[in-house]
XYZ file of C-alpha atoms in Angstrom:
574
model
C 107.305 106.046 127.268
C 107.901 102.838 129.276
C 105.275 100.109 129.277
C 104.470 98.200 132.239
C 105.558 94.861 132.797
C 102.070 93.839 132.857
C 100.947 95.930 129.616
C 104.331 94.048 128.082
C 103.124 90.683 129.347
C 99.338 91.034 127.755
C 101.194 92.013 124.398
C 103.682 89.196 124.419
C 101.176 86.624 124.920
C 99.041 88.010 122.384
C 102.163 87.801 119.723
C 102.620 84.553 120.673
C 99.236 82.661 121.010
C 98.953 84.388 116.857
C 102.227 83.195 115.986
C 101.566 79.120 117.260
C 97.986 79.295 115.726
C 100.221 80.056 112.240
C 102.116 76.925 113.271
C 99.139 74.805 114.005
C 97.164 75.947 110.943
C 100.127 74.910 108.314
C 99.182 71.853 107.629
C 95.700 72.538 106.776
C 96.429 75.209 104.289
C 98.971 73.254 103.009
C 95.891 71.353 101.268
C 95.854 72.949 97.779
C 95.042 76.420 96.394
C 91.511 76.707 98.107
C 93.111 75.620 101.457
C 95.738 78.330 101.337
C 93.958 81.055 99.824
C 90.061 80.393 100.471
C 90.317 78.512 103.349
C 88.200 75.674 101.133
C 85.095 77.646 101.242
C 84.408 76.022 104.368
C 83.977 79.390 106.809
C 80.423 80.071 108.692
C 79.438 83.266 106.545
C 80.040 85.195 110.385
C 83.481 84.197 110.658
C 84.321 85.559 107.000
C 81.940 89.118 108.159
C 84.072 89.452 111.217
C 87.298 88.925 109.035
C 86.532 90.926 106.197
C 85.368 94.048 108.720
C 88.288 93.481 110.895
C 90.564 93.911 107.424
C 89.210 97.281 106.695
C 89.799 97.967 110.935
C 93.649 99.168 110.516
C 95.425 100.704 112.861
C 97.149 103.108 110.540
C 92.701 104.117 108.882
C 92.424 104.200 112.176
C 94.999 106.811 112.835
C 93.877 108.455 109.608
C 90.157 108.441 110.534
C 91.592 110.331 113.937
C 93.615 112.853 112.033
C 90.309 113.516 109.718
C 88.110 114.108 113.003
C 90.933 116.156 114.074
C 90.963 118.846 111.589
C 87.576 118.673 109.755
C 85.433 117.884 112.125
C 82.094 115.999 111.787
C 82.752 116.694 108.098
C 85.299 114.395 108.041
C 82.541 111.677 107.571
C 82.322 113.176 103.612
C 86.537 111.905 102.939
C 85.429 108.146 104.168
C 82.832 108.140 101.026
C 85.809 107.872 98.707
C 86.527 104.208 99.974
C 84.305 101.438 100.713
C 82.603 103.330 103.566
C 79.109 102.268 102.474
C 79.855 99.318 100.245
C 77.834 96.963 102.913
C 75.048 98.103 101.634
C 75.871 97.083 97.971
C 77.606 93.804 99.567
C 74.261 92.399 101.007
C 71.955 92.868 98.419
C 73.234 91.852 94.840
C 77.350 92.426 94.634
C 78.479 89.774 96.981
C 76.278 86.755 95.306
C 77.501 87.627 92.418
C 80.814 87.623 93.121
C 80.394 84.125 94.932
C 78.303 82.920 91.880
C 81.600 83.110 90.084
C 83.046 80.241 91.897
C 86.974 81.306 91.297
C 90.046 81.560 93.198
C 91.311 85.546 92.437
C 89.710 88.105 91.143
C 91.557 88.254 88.062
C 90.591 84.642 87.073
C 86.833 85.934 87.316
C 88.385 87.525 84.300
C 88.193 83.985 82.264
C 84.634 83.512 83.148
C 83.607 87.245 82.166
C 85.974 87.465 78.766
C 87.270 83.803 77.999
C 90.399 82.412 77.561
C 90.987 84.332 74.149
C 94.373 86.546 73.962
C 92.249 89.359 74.992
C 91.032 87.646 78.004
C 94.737 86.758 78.749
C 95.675 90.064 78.551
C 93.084 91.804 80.735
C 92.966 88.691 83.230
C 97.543 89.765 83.890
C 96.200 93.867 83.478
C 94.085 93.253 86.644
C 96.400 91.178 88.572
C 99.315 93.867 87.988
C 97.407 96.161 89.467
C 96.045 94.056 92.510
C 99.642 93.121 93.262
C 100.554 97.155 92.792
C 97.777 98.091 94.601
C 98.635 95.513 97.869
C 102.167 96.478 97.778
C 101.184 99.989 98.391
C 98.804 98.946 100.830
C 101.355 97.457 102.866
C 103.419 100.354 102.565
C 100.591 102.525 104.322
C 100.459 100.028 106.725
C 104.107 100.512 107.227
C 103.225 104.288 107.883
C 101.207 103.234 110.481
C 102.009 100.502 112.526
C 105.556 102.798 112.801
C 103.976 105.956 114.087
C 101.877 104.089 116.635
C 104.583 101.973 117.837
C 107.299 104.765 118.374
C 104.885 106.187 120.699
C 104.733 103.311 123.183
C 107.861 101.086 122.512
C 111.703 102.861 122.984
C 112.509 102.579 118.991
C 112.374 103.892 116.364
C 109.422 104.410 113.754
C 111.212 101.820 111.318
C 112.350 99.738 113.643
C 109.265 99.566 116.052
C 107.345 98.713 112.039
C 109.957 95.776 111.245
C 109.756 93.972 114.516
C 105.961 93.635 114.392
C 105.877 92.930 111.004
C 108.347 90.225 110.787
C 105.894 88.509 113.801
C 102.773 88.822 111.432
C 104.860 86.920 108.151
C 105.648 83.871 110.137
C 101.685 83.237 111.199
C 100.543 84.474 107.418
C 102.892 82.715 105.317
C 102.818 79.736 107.149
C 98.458 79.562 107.380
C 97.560 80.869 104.364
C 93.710 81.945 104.710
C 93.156 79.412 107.325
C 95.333 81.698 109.668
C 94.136 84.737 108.757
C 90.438 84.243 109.435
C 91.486 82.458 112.623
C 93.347 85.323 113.949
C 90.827 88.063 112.190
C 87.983 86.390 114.533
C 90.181 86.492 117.799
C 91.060 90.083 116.515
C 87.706 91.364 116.138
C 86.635 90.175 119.390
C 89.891 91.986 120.969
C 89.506 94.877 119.056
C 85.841 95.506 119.438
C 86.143 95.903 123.443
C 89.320 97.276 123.048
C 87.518 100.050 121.579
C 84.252 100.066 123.345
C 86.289 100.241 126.236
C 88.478 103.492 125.294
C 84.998 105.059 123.676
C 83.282 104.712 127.297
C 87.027 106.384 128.544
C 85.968 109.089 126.030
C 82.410 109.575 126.789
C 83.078 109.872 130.636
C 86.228 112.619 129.896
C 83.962 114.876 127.766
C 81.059 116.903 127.826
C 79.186 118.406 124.423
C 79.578 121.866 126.392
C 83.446 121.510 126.451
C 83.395 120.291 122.680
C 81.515 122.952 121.380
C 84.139 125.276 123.276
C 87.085 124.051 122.206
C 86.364 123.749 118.354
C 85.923 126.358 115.830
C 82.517 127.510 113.975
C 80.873 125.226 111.844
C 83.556 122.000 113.453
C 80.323 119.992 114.871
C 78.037 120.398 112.003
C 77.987 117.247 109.528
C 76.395 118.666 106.225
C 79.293 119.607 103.497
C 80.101 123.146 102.748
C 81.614 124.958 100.070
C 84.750 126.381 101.930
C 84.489 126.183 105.298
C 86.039 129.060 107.388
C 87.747 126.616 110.134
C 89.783 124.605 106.472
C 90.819 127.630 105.093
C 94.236 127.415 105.815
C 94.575 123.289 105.049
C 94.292 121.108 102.168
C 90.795 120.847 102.165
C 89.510 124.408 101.419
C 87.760 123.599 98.452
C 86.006 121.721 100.240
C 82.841 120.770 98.572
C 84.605 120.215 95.530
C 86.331 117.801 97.399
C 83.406 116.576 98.440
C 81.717 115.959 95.570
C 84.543 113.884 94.338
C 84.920 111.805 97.044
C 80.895 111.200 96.481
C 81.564 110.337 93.027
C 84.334 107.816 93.489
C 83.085 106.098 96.033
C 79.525 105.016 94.640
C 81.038 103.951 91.126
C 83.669 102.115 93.174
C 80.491 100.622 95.217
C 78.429 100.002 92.621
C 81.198 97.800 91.168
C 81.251 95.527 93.652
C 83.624 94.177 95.877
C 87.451 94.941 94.222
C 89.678 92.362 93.201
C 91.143 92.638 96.711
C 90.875 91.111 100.210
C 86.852 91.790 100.185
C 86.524 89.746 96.583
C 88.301 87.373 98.311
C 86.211 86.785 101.449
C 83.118 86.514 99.272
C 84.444 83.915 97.087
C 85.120 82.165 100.196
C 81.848 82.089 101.491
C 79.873 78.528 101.004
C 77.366 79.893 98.836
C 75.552 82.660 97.227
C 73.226 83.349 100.276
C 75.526 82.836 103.017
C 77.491 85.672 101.027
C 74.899 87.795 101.163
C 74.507 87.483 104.623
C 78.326 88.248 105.001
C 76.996 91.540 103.253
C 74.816 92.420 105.945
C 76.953 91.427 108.886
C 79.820 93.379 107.734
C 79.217 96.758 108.755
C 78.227 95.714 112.601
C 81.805 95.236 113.411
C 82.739 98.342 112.543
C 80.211 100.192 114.616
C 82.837 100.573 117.527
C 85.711 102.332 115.449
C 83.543 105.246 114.636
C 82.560 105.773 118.795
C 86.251 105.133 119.237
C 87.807 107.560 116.814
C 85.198 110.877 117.620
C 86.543 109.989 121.144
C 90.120 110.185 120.628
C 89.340 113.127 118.748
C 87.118 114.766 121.378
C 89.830 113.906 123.895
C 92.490 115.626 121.808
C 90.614 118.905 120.821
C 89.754 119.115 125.021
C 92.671 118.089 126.959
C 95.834 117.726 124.938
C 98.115 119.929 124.266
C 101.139 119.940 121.240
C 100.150 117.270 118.952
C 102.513 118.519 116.040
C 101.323 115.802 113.658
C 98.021 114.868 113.453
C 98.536 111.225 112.844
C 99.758 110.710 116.253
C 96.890 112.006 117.686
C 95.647 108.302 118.422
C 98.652 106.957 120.170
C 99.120 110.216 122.704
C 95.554 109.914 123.846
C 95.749 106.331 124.579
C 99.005 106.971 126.462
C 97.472 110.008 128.493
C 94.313 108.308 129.480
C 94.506 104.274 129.559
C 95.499 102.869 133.216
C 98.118 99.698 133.627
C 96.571 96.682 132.509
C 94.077 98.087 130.189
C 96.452 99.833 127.954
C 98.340 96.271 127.482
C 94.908 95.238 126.292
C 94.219 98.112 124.467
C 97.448 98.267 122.590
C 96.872 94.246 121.755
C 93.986 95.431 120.244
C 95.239 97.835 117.918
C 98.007 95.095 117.058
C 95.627 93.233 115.913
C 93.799 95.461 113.666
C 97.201 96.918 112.020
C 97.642 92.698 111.630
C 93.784 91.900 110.328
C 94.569 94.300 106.941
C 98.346 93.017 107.065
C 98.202 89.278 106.717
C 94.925 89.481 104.384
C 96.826 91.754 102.155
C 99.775 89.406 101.821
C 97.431 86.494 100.967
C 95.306 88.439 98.432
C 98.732 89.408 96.899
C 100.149 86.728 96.946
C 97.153 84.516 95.475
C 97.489 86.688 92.324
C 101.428 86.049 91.782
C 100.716 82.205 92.349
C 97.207 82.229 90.202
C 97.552 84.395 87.890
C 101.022 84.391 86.884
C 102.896 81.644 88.162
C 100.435 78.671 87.578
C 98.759 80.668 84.618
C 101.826 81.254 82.644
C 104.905 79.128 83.680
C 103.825 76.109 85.820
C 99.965 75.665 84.757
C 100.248 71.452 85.672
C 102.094 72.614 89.570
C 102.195 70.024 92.093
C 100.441 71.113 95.570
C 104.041 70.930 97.139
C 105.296 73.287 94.195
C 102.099 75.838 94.937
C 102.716 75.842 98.744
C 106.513 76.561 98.339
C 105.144 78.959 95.727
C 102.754 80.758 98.062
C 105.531 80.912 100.553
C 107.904 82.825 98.186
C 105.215 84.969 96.991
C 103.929 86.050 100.664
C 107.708 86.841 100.958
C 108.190 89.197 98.076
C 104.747 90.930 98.661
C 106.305 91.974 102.444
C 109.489 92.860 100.733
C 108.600 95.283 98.107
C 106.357 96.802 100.342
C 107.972 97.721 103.566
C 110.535 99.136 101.118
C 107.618 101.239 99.480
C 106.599 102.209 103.289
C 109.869 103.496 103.938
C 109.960 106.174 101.190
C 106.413 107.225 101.913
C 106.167 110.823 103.525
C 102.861 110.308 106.004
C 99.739 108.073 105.856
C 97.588 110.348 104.416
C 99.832 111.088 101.009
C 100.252 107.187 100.346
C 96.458 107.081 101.384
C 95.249 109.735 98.884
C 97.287 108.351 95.847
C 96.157 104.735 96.958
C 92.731 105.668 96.944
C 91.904 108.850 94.855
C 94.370 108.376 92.392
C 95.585 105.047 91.440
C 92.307 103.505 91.886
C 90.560 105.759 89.912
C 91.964 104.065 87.003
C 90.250 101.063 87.559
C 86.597 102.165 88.296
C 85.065 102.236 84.710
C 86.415 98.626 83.778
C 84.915 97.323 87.307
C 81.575 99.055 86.464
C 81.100 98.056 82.977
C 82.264 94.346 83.003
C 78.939 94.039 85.171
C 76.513 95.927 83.597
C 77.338 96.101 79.516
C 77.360 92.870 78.135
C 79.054 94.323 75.004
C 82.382 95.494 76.871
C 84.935 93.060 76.222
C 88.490 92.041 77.510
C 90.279 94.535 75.070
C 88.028 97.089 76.780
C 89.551 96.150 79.720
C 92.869 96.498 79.018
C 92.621 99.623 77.015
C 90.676 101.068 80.484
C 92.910 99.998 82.877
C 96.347 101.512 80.539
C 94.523 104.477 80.224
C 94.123 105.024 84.006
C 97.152 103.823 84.608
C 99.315 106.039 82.423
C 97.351 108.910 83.936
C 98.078 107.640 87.136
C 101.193 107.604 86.715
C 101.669 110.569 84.511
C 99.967 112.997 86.602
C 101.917 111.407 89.861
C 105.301 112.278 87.948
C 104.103 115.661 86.020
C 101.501 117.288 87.821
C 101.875 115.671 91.561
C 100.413 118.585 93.088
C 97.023 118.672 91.467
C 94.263 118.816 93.267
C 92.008 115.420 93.776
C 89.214 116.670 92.120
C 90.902 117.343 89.046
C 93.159 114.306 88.526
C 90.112 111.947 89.737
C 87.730 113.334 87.066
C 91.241 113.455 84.801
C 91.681 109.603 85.119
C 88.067 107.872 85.253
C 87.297 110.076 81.959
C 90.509 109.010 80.022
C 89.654 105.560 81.022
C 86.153 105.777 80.014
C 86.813 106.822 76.260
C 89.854 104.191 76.237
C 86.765 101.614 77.642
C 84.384 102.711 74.472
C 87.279 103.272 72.120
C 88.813 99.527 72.527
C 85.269 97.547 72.620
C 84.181 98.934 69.696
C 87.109 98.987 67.778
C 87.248 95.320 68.711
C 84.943 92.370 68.277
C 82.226 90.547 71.074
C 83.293 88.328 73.645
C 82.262 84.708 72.311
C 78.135 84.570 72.791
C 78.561 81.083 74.880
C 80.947 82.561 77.099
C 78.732 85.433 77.798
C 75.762 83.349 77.518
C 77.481 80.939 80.777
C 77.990 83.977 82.178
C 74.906 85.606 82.304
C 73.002 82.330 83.336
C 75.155 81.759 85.968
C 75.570 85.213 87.876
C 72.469 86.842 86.710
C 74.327 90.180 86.634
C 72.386 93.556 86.447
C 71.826 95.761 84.118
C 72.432 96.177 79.740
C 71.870 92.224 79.309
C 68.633 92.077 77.424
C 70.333 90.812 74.258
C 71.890 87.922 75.864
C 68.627 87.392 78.140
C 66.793 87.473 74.780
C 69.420 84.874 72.966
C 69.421 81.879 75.566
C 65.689 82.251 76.383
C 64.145 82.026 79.633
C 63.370 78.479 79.608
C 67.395 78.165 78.978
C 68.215 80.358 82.640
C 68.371 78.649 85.749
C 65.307 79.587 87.886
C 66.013 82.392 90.833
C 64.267 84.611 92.814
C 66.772 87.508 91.720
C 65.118 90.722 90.826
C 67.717 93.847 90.192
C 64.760 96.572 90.187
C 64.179 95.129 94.336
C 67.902 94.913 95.055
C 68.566 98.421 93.819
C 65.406 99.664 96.289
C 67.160 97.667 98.854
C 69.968 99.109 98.319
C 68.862 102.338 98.738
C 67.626 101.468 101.475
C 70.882 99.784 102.918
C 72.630 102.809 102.869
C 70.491 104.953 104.584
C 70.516 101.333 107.608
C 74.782 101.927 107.160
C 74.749 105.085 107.625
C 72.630 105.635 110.770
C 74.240 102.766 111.918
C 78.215 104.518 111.789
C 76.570 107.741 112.728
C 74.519 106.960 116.025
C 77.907 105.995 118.243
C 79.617 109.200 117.224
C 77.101 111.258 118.367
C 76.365 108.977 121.575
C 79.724 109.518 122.693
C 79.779 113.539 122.472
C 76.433 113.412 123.880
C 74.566 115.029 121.099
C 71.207 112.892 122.108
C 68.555 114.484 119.818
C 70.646 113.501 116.564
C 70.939 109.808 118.325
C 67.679 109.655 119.030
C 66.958 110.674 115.101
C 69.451 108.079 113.531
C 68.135 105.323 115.904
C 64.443 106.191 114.268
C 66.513 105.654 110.890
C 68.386 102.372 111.327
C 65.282 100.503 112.763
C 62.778 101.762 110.461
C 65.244 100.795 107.540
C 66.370 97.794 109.308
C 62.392 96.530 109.210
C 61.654 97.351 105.134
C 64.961 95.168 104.591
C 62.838 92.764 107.031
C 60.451 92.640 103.959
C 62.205 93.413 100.856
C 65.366 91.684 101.441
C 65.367 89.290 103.492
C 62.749 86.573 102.738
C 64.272 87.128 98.759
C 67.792 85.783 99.748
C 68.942 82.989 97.205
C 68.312 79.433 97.848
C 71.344 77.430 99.828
């Protein structure tokens, strides 16, 4: 397909005004660590919302979320549970405070201030950051999966080569800003992207009719509510599907109720100015997302009604958009999707690289670093990150394979030690690392040996080998230091098995707050019912299913006024 000169000249523009705002930015986040990986915790809690939604708005999820649609259905909803699909909720009301409370620069220093600086806190604090820096260069892979299929559609290259040339244009902006340029470019992203989308959803709504849906799909295709094995998924990978189901369920509220990972989302909280504004990051975070969902049942919609020989399902997004979008708008919309495949790719390279400089670099071999050594540091770091994982994106088979082992499988190792080291004051570093080298030998055992078992076998597989390698080490091992836990405690006020720490510095000895876990569980509760209407309501406005709009609406604004009560007017003090 050949662009037009005027969709060209929208894109090239685009490239450009990111790239000299990389320029411009360079010698702020040349400042010091903060600068270049916090942005000095300086950001309007809005700003750091619309970044950290925008991060989670990739073009290649997007493509995935399509593909989903595509062959589930409305039940495709159920697969999104397995990620941080409703973690908003838990953001808003108690996990991001926390996590600002901790006042750190990576998530695997908020190691030190959980476990000390003993060898076991050592240990775990490297455990964790091998595994963020895994677990970003196989995000950038996926990326790589996606930002290749999408651009082979529209430019006259190849999938790799189409992938290289946009992501060499992204290093130059992210290596050279640091933080600083990649919440500058995630804001002017998220505005582009948001009517990028609302624009191709009102495409969608005025192209289909729920009368023409309902003809073109299979039984059961437009109902939402989980089923054991679906007629229409017989013949796919997700027959078993409530099995599936279930699992996706269960890993994605035990990865919620652990908070923000040690990823791009930790990092946006710590940047926030203070416990309340991060809080209120929380809540904004899922309102930016609200278009993707109208966009993607759209596409979908589109696809099932009007188009024709869509071998592979992850091109599904790109065809539509290239049958359908007029000259002028599709330069717009294809900036748009540009700049959500960049919003997750420069926040992934600065989370990843933050943990190379942090947490091994300056932790182990350079700990007295000059700020000129750390910049040229964060530099090489950003560098090697992009390296390692294009390479990983070009032996990846599709999106959805790197996607599942990503998500499903590699994380799963990591869920118990996230849970506990909030809620068991007794689990300790070596707890830690016997958790995460549990989960990530079975990872990586049942990757090599068994790679074709099913998810909800190596999930439960995985989080139960790490559990009794959790219980095994702590015991078998003796309690963090009592001041360590005792400075933890009073600062975070963490939820949960605490009492006997509570009980040992007194309450005259905590700092007084308004925090109350018993409310911020109800609220939470709460929250995700508010989430959930709120995703829901645009994908049923656009196939014009009213009286389930009409019920979700009821939903979101009766939640939305109990969190008016309950949540609110308890935020922390500035």
């Amino acid at each position: 397909m050949n662009l037009h000169p005027i969709d060209i000249a929208i894109l090239v523009v685009y490239l450009l005004g990111i790239v000299c705002a990389g320029l411009y930015l360079r010698r702020r986040a040349a400042g010091g660590v903060e600068d270049y990986f916090l942005a000095g915790r300086k950001t309007h809690w809005l700003f750091l919302a619309m970044s950290g939604s925008v991060t989670t708005y990739d073009i290649t999820g997007t493509m995935w979320i399509v593909a989903m649609f595509y062959t589930m259905g409305l039940k495709g909803m159920w697969i999104h549970w397995s990620w941080g699909f409703m973690m908003p909720a838990f953001f808003m009301t108690f996990a991001g405070k926390w996590v600002r409370r901790s006042n750190v620069v990576t998530g695997a220093e908020w190691i030190r201030t959980r476990f000390g600086e003993g060898i076991d806190g050592r240990i775990a604090r490297q455990a964790y950051a091998v595994m963020a820096i895994v677990f970003c260069v196989g995000l950038i892979g996926y990326a790589f999966q996606g930002i290749g299929k999408f651009s082979s559609v529209y430019l006259p290259v190849s999938e790799t080569t189409g992938a290289l040339f946009i992501i060499s244009i992204i290093s130059v902006y992210v290596i050279l800003g640091g933080m600083y340029s990649v919440i500058f470019a995630d804001v002017i992203q998220t505005v582009i992207l948001t009517i990028a989308a609302f624009m191709v959803a009102v495409i969608c709504y005025n192209n289909i009719s729920y009368e023409s849906l309902v003809a073109s799909v299979p039984e059961g295709w437009l109902d939402i509510m989980p089923g054991w094995q679906p007629e229409y998924l017989a013949n796919t990978d997700y027959q078993f599907f409530g099995l599936m189901c279930i699992a996706w369920t269960v890993k994605g509220m035990m990865l919620n109720a652990g908070g923000p990972g040690q990823l791009t989302d930790f990092q946006r909280f710590l940047s926030a100015r203070n416990a309340r504004e991060s809080c209120k990051l929380g809540a904004a975070w899922s309102f930016f997302l609200v278009s993707r969902w109208a966009m993607c049942i759209g596409i979908t919609a589109l696809a099932i009604t009007g188009i024709a020989g869509v071998s592979d399902t992850e091109k599904v997004l790109p065809f539509v958009l290239n049958e359908y979008l007029p000259v002028g708008l599709k330069g717009i919309i294809l900036a748009g999707f540009i700049a959500a495949f960049m919003s997750t790719f420069d926040s992934t390279i600065n989370v990843g690289a933050s943990y190379i400089v942090e947490d091994f670099y300056r932790a182990l071999f350079n700990p007295d670093a000059t700020r000129k050594q750390l910049t040229r540091a964060s530099y090489l770091a950003s560098l090697s990150i992009i390296i390692v994982g294009v390479c990983v994106g070009f032996n990846a088979t599709s999106i959805t394979s790197i996607w599942n082992w990503l998500i499903m499988v590699f994380s799963a190792g990591f869920l118990i030690p996230n849970l506990l080291r909030w809620y068991w004051w007794r689990f300790n570093g070596w707890g830690v690392v016997g958790s995460v080298g549990a989960g990530m030998f079975l990872c990586f055992f049942l990757t090599i040996v068994y790679p074709e078992a099913p998810i909800y076998v190596s999930l439960y597989i995985i989080i139960g080998g790490s559990f009794i390698a959790a219980i095994i080490a702590t015991f078998a091992t003796p309690a963090t230091d009592r001041k360590i836990l005792h400075d933890f405690y009073a600062s975070i006020r963490p939820g949960g098995w605490w009492r006997p720490i509570k009980n040992e510095i007194g309450v005259e000895n905590i700092p007084p707050n308004n925090d109350n876990f018993t409310r911020d569980a109800f609220n939470t509760v709460i929250a995700l019912a508010v989430v959930l209407s709120l995703y829901l309501m645009p994908v049923y406005a656009v196939i014009h299913h009213w009286t389930h709009f009409a019920v979700l609406a009821g939903a979101f604004v009766i939640g939305s006024l109990i969190l008016m009560m309950t949540w609110y007017p308890y935020l922390p003090e500035d």
